[in-house]
Amino acid sequence: MNEIESATDDEHESAPSVAADVATNSPVSGDPALTVRNLEKTYDSGENAVHAVDDVSFSVEHGSVVGLLGPNGAGKTTIIKSVLGLVTPDAGDILVDGIGIDERRSARYDRVGATLEGARNIYWKLSVRENMEFFASLQGIHPKTARDRHDAYLELLDLADRASTPVNELSRGMKQKASIACVLAREPSILFLDEPTLGLDVRASEILSAELLRLSGDEGKTVVISSHDMDVIQEVCDRVIILHDGRVISDSSVDELIDLFQTKAYQVAVTIDDPDELHEHLAPRYDISDWTVTDRTVSFEVTVPDGERLYDLIGDLQTTGAVPVSIEDVEPDMKDAYLHLTETTEERP
Ligand SMILES: Nc1ncnc2c1ncn2[C@@H]1O[C@H](COP(=O)(O)OP(=O)(O)OP(=O)(O)O)[C@@H](O)[C@H]1O
């Protein structure tokens, strides 16, 4: 690998992609696309030991889009690299389409494609198109037959005029796009995307989200995406697995996760002669935040355990002479649910 610059930072000095064998994707079995069972990984030893992955188990069904979330250092990348063979786990099993990757290395190489943070999955001295052709050819896809598809991806990712540019001359966001283009060019059945929207502008993120939805919806591809970008996660994922300190602390659908933490929150605006008096009356009774007074208009957010309590609030507003101007639902989103979950885990001993 002396002529080609690439970056793998881990134990295995392998090629920067998991594609090493020439093979085609075989038909899908009845097994999940990916099964991770009791995975363990500790880096270093003694007092420097870091238990990065602690008994992690999950499976991913074919055609689903699963988010792997967690604060910095939660173990996401270690799990992804274990699946890719860039890190050797201490214990546990990884099965692709029901086949243990230790049993048959090609089970992984044939089916799994990944982008790694910082575009470490591609060769920086090759041009974007050369990279795409190289990774496609490892998968047994002839560059000529794939040309139209590669052109379409270059167009989609706004890289067409950079197709002949060596990757190391691209901006960070363009490198990221090139890395995504290469994993798409390989046409794997399972895509692992580690922080794919890092460095992408809003438009590129939207394009990527739409493409991931199309790949899973129309082509039945399985996608595992690790990201801190909650908007993208909420938009594309069916399910999210949340990690904390190397352990899975939540594994549920996006809707379930949001519902779980659904407190009823309302944005309220009222007019009143004496805002201070109103605050004195409400503060001990309700969970109130973002109290803002502009002339005689007071706006605030109130969180109530159920709809009934909202009626109490309206009664209390009337008692104090406040005239409601507007009361609107505040919809919780993935970000609220995620923060709630990771913060409450943080507080536990
Ligand atoms: N090569 C390594 N040597 C030693 N410790 C490591 C190594 N790689 C990761 N770690 C440690 O393992 C833990 C998990 O790291 P990992 O990169 O898997 O987390 P992550 O969830 O991907 O974090 P981030 O969101 O910051 O990318 C961290 O404490 C990290 O410092």
Short mmCIF file of C-alpha atoms and ligand atoms in Angstrom, two decimals:
data_model
loop_
_atom_site.label_atom_id
_atom_site.label_comp_id
_atom_site.label_asym_id
_atom_site.label_seq_id
_atom_site.Cartn_x
_atom_site.Cartn_y
_atom_site.Cartn_z
CA MET A 1 0.00 0.00 0.00
CA ASN A 2 3.06 2.25 -0.35
CA GLU A 3 1.96 4.06 -3.50
CA ILE A 4 -1.56 4.59 -2.33
CA GLU A 5 -2.25 6.82 0.62
CA SER A 6 -4.99 5.67 2.86
CA ALA A 7 -5.75 5.63 6.52
CA THR A 8 -6.72 2.80 8.80
CA ASP A 9 -5.88 3.64 12.39
CA ASP A 10 -6.48 0.38 14.01
CA GLU A 11 -5.09 -2.97 14.71
CA HIS A 12 -5.50 -4.36 11.23
CA GLU A 13 -3.43 -2.69 8.57
CA SER A 14 -5.80 -3.90 5.90
CA ALA A 15 -7.04 -2.11 2.77
CA PRO A 16 -9.24 0.85 3.59
CA SER A 17 -12.38 -0.89 2.53
CA VAL A 18 -13.91 -4.12 3.62
CA ALA A 19 -14.13 -5.12 -0.02
CA ALA A 20 -11.26 -7.49 -0.49
CA ASP A 21 -12.70 -10.49 -2.25
CA VAL A 22 -14.19 -10.51 -5.69
CA ALA A 23 -17.69 -11.79 -5.22
CA THR A 24 -21.28 -10.94 -5.78
CA ASN A 25 -24.06 -10.59 -3.26
CA SER A 26 -25.81 -13.88 -2.84
CA PRO A 27 -29.57 -14.06 -2.33
CA VAL A 28 -30.90 -12.93 0.99
CA SER A 29 -31.52 -15.66 3.57
CA GLY A 30 -34.25 -15.64 6.23
CA ASP A 31 -31.68 -14.49 8.78
CA PRO A 32 -31.26 -10.86 9.80
CA ALA A 33 -28.87 -8.88 7.64
CA LEU A 34 -26.65 -8.40 10.67
CA THR A 35 -26.51 -10.00 14.09
CA VAL A 36 -24.15 -8.78 16.79
CA ARG A 37 -24.10 -11.04 19.85
CA ASN A 38 -22.44 -10.34 23.19
CA LEU A 39 -19.71 -8.23 21.63
CA GLU A 40 -16.85 -7.18 23.91
CA LYS A 41 -13.85 -4.99 23.25
CA THR A 42 -11.33 -3.55 25.68
CA TYR A 43 -8.51 -1.41 24.38
CA ASP A 44 -5.19 -1.45 26.23
CA SER A 45 -4.83 -3.11 29.61
CA GLY A 46 -4.19 -2.47 33.29
CA GLU A 47 -4.96 1.02 34.41
CA ASN A 48 -5.11 2.21 30.79
CA ALA A 49 -7.83 -0.31 29.90
CA VAL A 50 -10.86 1.16 28.14
CA HIS A 51 -13.90 -1.11 28.05
CA ALA A 52 -15.19 0.32 24.77
CA VAL A 53 -17.87 -2.30 24.03
CA ASP A 54 -19.55 -4.12 26.91
CA ASP A 55 -21.77 -7.09 26.04
CA VAL A 56 -23.50 -5.47 23.08
CA SER A 57 -26.16 -7.46 21.21
CA PHE A 58 -28.54 -6.37 18.47
CA SER A 59 -29.71 -7.45 15.06
CA VAL A 60 -30.67 -5.54 11.94
CA GLU A 61 -33.35 -6.75 9.55
CA HIS A 62 -32.93 -6.57 5.78
CA GLY A 63 -34.08 -3.33 4.23
CA SER A 64 -34.15 -1.42 7.51
CA VAL A 65 -32.30 1.76 8.36
CA VAL A 66 -30.91 1.66 11.88
CA GLY A 67 -29.25 4.52 13.73
CA LEU A 68 -26.37 3.84 16.07
CA LEU A 69 -26.32 6.73 18.50
CA GLY A 70 -24.46 7.67 21.62
CA PRO A 71 -22.27 10.36 23.13
CA ASN A 72 -18.59 10.62 22.19
CA GLY A 73 -16.73 7.50 23.24
CA ALA A 74 -19.89 5.38 23.59
CA GLY A 75 -18.43 2.64 21.38
CA LYS A 76 -20.16 3.20 18.04
CA THR A 77 -17.06 3.26 15.86
CA THR A 78 -15.59 0.26 17.67
CA ILE A 79 -18.72 -1.74 16.86
CA ILE A 80 -18.65 -0.65 13.21
CA LYS A 81 -14.94 -1.43 12.92
CA SER A 82 -15.52 -4.84 14.53
CA VAL A 83 -18.09 -5.65 11.86
CA LEU A 84 -15.68 -4.45 9.17
CA GLY A 85 -12.79 -6.46 10.55
CA LEU A 86 -10.72 -3.38 11.36
CA VAL A 87 -10.87 -4.13 15.07
CA THR A 88 -10.69 -7.61 16.59
CA PRO A 89 -13.30 -8.02 19.32
CA ASP A 90 -12.31 -9.83 22.53
CA ALA A 91 -15.52 -11.86 22.56
CA GLY A 92 -18.87 -12.18 20.84
CA ASP A 93 -20.23 -13.14 17.46
CA ILE A 94 -20.93 -11.14 14.33
CA LEU A 95 -23.13 -12.76 11.72
CA VAL A 96 -23.90 -11.37 8.28
CA ASP A 97 -26.98 -13.03 6.76
CA GLY A 98 -26.67 -15.63 9.50
CA ILE A 99 -23.08 -16.51 8.56
CA GLY A 100 -20.42 -15.95 11.19
CA ILE A 101 -17.76 -13.67 9.78
CA ASP A 102 -15.09 -15.77 11.46
CA GLU A 103 -16.52 -18.82 9.69
CA ARG A 104 -16.43 -17.21 6.24
CA ARG A 105 -14.65 -13.91 5.77
CA SER A 106 -16.33 -13.43 2.41
CA ALA A 107 -19.72 -13.21 4.19
CA ARG A 108 -18.60 -9.80 5.33
CA TYR A 109 -16.58 -8.76 2.31
CA ASP A 110 -19.31 -9.61 -0.16
CA ARG A 111 -22.10 -7.77 1.49
CA VAL A 112 -20.85 -4.98 3.74
CA GLY A 113 -19.64 -1.58 2.56
CA ALA A 114 -18.70 1.32 4.79
CA THR A 115 -17.73 4.92 4.92
CA LEU A 116 -15.43 5.75 7.79
CA GLU A 117 -15.06 9.09 9.53
CA GLY A 118 -12.76 11.45 7.64
CA ALA A 119 -13.13 9.52 4.34
CA ARG A 120 -10.67 6.91 5.60
CA ASN A 121 -12.28 4.26 3.47
CA ILE A 122 -10.91 5.56 0.16
CA TYR A 123 -7.53 6.15 -1.48
CA TRP A 124 -6.60 9.77 -1.37
CA LYS A 125 -4.13 9.69 -4.29
CA LEU A 126 -6.68 8.27 -6.69
CA SER A 127 -9.33 10.41 -8.33
CA VAL A 128 -12.95 10.13 -7.26
CA ARG A 129 -13.86 8.08 -10.32
CA GLU A 130 -10.80 5.84 -10.02
CA ASN A 131 -11.79 5.10 -6.43
CA MET A 132 -15.34 4.29 -7.47
CA GLU A 133 -14.11 1.98 -10.24
CA PHE A 134 -11.59 0.34 -7.94
CA PHE A 135 -14.13 -0.46 -5.21
CA ALA A 136 -16.74 -1.55 -7.73
CA SER A 137 -14.21 -3.88 -9.38
CA LEU A 138 -13.37 -5.49 -6.04
CA GLN A 139 -17.01 -6.44 -5.94
CA GLY A 140 -16.78 -7.96 -9.40
CA ILE A 141 -18.49 -5.00 -11.09
CA HIS A 142 -16.82 -4.06 -14.38
CA PRO A 143 -16.03 -0.31 -14.57
CA LYS A 144 -17.53 -0.03 -18.06
CA THR A 145 -20.86 -1.55 -17.12
CA ALA A 146 -20.97 0.58 -13.98
CA ARG A 147 -20.13 3.84 -15.77
CA ASP A 148 -23.73 5.10 -15.99
CA ARG A 149 -24.40 4.31 -12.38
CA HIS A 150 -21.18 6.01 -11.30
CA ASP A 151 -22.07 9.06 -13.39
CA ALA A 152 -25.47 9.15 -11.72
CA TYR A 153 -23.90 9.05 -8.24
CA LEU A 154 -21.35 11.72 -9.16
CA GLU A 155 -24.20 13.87 -10.44
CA LEU A 156 -26.36 13.19 -7.41
CA LEU A 157 -23.58 14.13 -5.00
CA ASP A 158 -22.60 17.18 -7.03
CA LEU A 159 -19.17 15.71 -7.76
CA ALA A 160 -19.41 15.36 -11.55
CA ASP A 161 -16.93 18.15 -12.24
CA ARG A 162 -14.52 16.67 -9.66
CA ALA A 163 -14.61 13.11 -10.98
CA SER A 164 -10.98 13.30 -12.18
CA THR A 165 -9.65 15.17 -9.14
CA PRO A 166 -7.46 13.24 -6.70
CA VAL A 167 -9.28 12.91 -3.39
CA ASN A 168 -6.52 14.70 -1.44
CA GLU A 169 -7.25 17.88 -3.45
CA LEU A 170 -10.90 17.95 -2.41
CA SER A 171 -12.43 19.94 0.42
CA ARG A 172 -13.48 18.05 3.57
CA GLY A 173 -17.12 17.95 2.55
CA MET A 174 -16.22 16.78 -0.95
CA LYS A 175 -13.99 14.03 0.48
CA GLN A 176 -16.97 12.93 2.51
CA LYS A 177 -19.14 12.88 -0.61
CA ALA A 178 -16.44 10.92 -2.49
CA SER A 179 -16.34 8.41 0.33
CA ILE A 180 -20.12 8.00 0.11
CA ALA A 181 -19.95 7.72 -3.69
CA CYS A 182 -17.42 4.87 -3.36
CA VAL A 183 -19.48 2.89 -0.91
CA LEU A 184 -22.53 3.30 -3.15
CA ALA A 185 -20.45 2.27 -6.19
CA ARG A 186 -19.66 -1.04 -4.50
CA GLU A 187 -23.40 -1.75 -4.30
CA PRO A 188 -23.18 -3.61 -0.98
CA SER A 189 -26.33 -5.04 0.54
CA ILE A 190 -25.44 -3.59 3.97
CA LEU A 191 -24.11 -0.06 4.21
CA PHE A 192 -22.37 1.23 7.31
CA LEU A 193 -22.08 4.96 7.38
CA ASP A 194 -20.01 6.45 10.19
CA GLU A 195 -20.91 10.13 10.60
CA PRO A 196 -21.82 10.46 6.91
CA THR A 197 -23.13 14.02 7.12
CA LEU A 198 -20.08 15.42 8.91
CA GLY A 199 -18.85 18.32 6.79
CA LEU A 200 -21.75 18.11 4.35
CA ASP A 201 -23.78 21.23 3.65
CA VAL A 202 -27.54 21.22 4.22
CA ARG A 203 -28.37 20.38 0.62
CA ALA A 204 -25.90 17.50 0.46
CA SER A 205 -27.28 16.10 3.75
CA GLU A 206 -30.79 16.23 2.34
CA ILE A 207 -29.69 14.50 -0.86
CA LEU A 208 -27.95 11.79 1.14
CA SER A 209 -31.00 11.26 3.36
CA ALA A 210 -33.24 10.92 0.31
CA GLU A 211 -30.83 8.48 -1.31
CA LEU A 212 -30.64 6.32 1.82
CA LEU A 213 -34.43 6.18 1.96
CA ARG A 214 -34.51 5.21 -1.71
CA LEU A 215 -31.82 2.55 -1.30
CA SER A 216 -33.65 0.91 1.59
CA GLY A 217 -37.16 1.42 0.22
CA ASP A 218 -36.61 0.62 -3.47
CA GLU A 219 -33.51 -1.58 -3.46
CA GLY A 220 -33.98 -3.31 -0.10
CA LYS A 221 -30.54 -2.26 1.14
CA THR A 222 -29.83 -2.38 4.85
CA VAL A 223 -28.30 0.76 6.32
CA VAL A 224 -26.60 1.25 9.67
CA ILE A 225 -25.81 4.87 10.32
CA SER A 226 -23.85 6.34 13.18
CA SER A 227 -24.40 10.04 13.57
CA HIS A 228 -24.79 12.92 15.97
CA ASP A 229 -27.07 14.58 13.42
CA MET A 230 -30.49 13.95 14.96
CA ASP A 231 -32.39 15.51 12.05
CA VAL A 232 -30.89 12.99 9.66
CA ILE A 233 -31.42 10.12 12.11
CA GLN A 234 -35.05 11.06 12.66
CA GLU A 235 -35.62 11.43 8.94
CA VAL A 236 -34.07 8.21 7.69
CA CYS A 237 -34.05 5.65 10.52
CA ASP A 238 -36.78 3.16 11.32
CA ARG A 239 -35.06 2.23 14.52
CA VAL A 240 -32.34 3.58 16.79
CA ILE A 241 -29.92 1.83 19.09
CA ILE A 242 -28.51 4.12 21.75
CA LEU A 243 -25.18 3.29 23.36
CA HIS A 244 -23.66 4.68 26.50
CA ASP A 245 -20.29 3.65 27.95
CA GLY A 246 -20.14 0.70 25.59
CA ARG A 247 -23.60 -0.66 26.50
CA VAL A 248 -26.93 -0.59 24.68
CA ILE A 249 -29.26 1.55 26.78
CA SER A 250 -32.14 1.69 24.32
CA ASP A 251 -33.21 -0.19 21.19
CA SER A 252 -36.54 0.87 19.74
CA SER A 253 -38.27 2.43 16.77
CA VAL A 254 -37.90 6.16 16.31
CA ASP A 255 -41.62 6.66 17.02
CA GLU A 256 -41.51 4.56 20.19
CA LEU A 257 -38.51 6.46 21.40
CA ILE A 258 -40.15 9.82 20.90
CA ASP A 259 -43.43 8.60 22.47
CA LEU A 260 -41.58 7.22 25.46
CA PHE A 261 -40.36 10.66 26.37
CA GLN A 262 -43.45 12.45 25.27
CA THR A 263 -44.23 14.87 28.02
CA LYS A 264 -46.97 17.23 27.02
CA ALA A 265 -45.36 20.56 26.43
CA TYR A 266 -47.17 23.70 25.34
CA GLN A 267 -46.06 27.12 24.27
CA VAL A 268 -48.45 29.58 25.91
CA ALA A 269 -48.94 33.32 25.30
CA VAL A 270 -51.24 35.46 27.45
CA THR A 271 -51.86 39.12 28.09
CA ILE A 272 -51.98 40.31 31.69
CA ASP A 273 -51.61 43.54 33.66
CA ASP A 274 -49.25 42.12 36.28
CA PRO A 275 -46.85 39.49 34.85
CA ASP A 276 -44.99 39.11 38.18
CA GLU A 277 -48.17 38.19 40.00
CA LEU A 278 -48.96 35.62 37.32
CA HIS A 279 -45.47 34.11 37.66
CA GLU A 280 -45.85 33.90 41.44
CA HIS A 281 -49.14 32.07 40.99
CA LEU A 282 -48.00 29.60 38.32
CA ALA A 283 -44.38 28.83 39.25
CA PRO A 284 -45.13 26.67 42.32
CA ARG A 285 -47.85 24.75 40.48
CA TYR A 286 -46.40 24.07 37.02
CA ASP A 287 -43.15 23.18 35.29
CA ILE A 288 -42.55 26.47 33.51
CA SER A 289 -39.62 27.59 31.37
CA ASP A 290 -38.65 30.28 28.85
CA TRP A 291 -40.67 32.96 30.67
CA THR A 292 -40.59 36.06 28.43
CA VAL A 293 -42.42 39.34 29.06
CA THR A 294 -42.99 41.90 26.29
CA ASP A 295 -45.15 44.82 27.45
CA ARG A 296 -48.32 43.14 28.72
CA THR A 297 -47.75 39.90 26.83
CA VAL A 298 -46.18 36.96 28.61
CA SER A 299 -45.05 33.86 26.77
CA PHE A 300 -43.75 30.68 28.38
CA GLU A 301 -43.41 26.96 27.88
CA VAL A 302 -45.22 24.65 30.27
CA THR A 303 -44.75 20.90 30.61
CA VAL A 304 -47.66 18.95 32.03
CA PRO A 305 -47.93 15.21 32.71
CA ASP A 306 -51.22 14.87 30.82
CA GLY A 307 -53.90 16.80 28.95
CA GLU A 308 -56.05 17.17 32.12
CA ARG A 309 -53.44 19.38 33.71
CA LEU A 310 -53.67 21.71 30.75
CA TYR A 311 -57.30 22.39 31.66
CA ASP A 312 -56.18 23.20 35.23
CA LEU A 313 -53.70 25.66 33.76
CA ILE A 314 -56.38 27.36 31.69
CA GLY A 315 -58.52 27.62 34.83
CA ASP A 316 -55.61 29.14 36.74
CA LEU A 317 -54.95 31.63 33.96
CA GLN A 318 -58.56 32.79 34.15
CA THR A 319 -58.38 33.08 37.94
CA THR A 320 -55.42 35.45 37.67
CA GLY A 321 -57.06 37.55 34.96
CA ALA A 322 -54.68 36.41 32.19
CA VAL A 323 -56.20 36.31 28.73
CA PRO A 324 -54.85 33.43 26.61
CA VAL A 325 -53.61 34.59 23.20
CA SER A 326 -52.32 31.23 21.97
CA ILE A 327 -51.62 27.75 23.29
CA GLU A 328 -49.65 25.49 20.96
CA ASP A 329 -48.30 21.97 21.22
CA VAL A 330 -44.53 21.67 21.42
CA GLU A 331 -43.69 18.44 19.60
CA PRO A 332 -40.79 16.53 21.10
CA ASP A 333 -38.31 15.23 18.52
CA MET A 334 -35.48 12.72 18.36
CA LYS A 335 -33.07 15.23 19.84
CA ASP A 336 -35.23 15.68 22.96
CA ALA A 337 -35.65 11.93 23.38
CA TYR A 338 -31.94 11.25 22.86
CA LEU A 339 -30.81 13.95 25.28
CA HIS A 340 -33.33 12.84 27.88
CA LEU A 341 -32.16 9.25 27.67
CA THR A 342 -28.41 9.84 27.67
CA GLU A 343 -28.64 12.49 30.40
CA THR A 344 -30.68 10.28 32.73
CA THR A 345 -28.21 7.43 32.14
CA GLU A 346 -25.38 9.82 32.96
CA GLU A 347 -27.03 10.66 36.31
CA ARG A 348 -27.25 7.00 37.38
CA PRO A 349 -24.47 5.83 39.71
N1 LIG B 1 -7.47 2.42 19.13
C1 LIG B 1 -7.89 2.72 20.37
N2 LIG B 1 -7.06 2.58 21.44
C2 LIG B 1 -7.47 2.87 22.70
N3 LIG B 1 -8.71 3.31 23.00
C3 LIG B 1 -9.57 3.47 21.99
C4 LIG B 1 -9.22 3.19 20.62
N4 LIG B 1 -10.28 3.45 19.83
C5 LIG B 1 -11.27 3.87 20.65
N5 LIG B 1 -10.84 3.89 21.95
C6 LIG B 1 -11.64 4.25 23.13
O1 LIG B 1 -12.78 3.42 23.14
C7 LIG B 1 -13.94 4.15 23.55
C8 LIG B 1 -15.00 4.04 22.47
O2 LIG B 1 -14.54 4.74 21.33
P1 LIG B 1 -15.36 4.78 19.96
O3 LIG B 1 -14.51 5.52 18.97
O4 LIG B 1 -15.80 3.42 19.62
O5 LIG B 1 -16.61 5.65 20.39
P2 LIG B 1 -17.67 6.44 19.50
O6 LIG B 1 -19.00 6.19 20.11
O7 LIG B 1 -17.50 6.10 18.07
O8 LIG B 1 -17.24 7.94 19.76
P3 LIG B 1 -17.38 9.27 18.82
O9 LIG B 1 -18.83 9.66 18.81
O10 LIG B 1 -16.53 10.26 19.56
O11 LIG B 1 -16.83 8.91 17.46
C9 LIG B 1 -13.46 5.56 23.83
O12 LIG B 1 -13.22 5.69 25.20
C10 LIG B 1 -12.17 5.67 23.04
O13 LIG B 1 -11.28 6.58 23.64
#
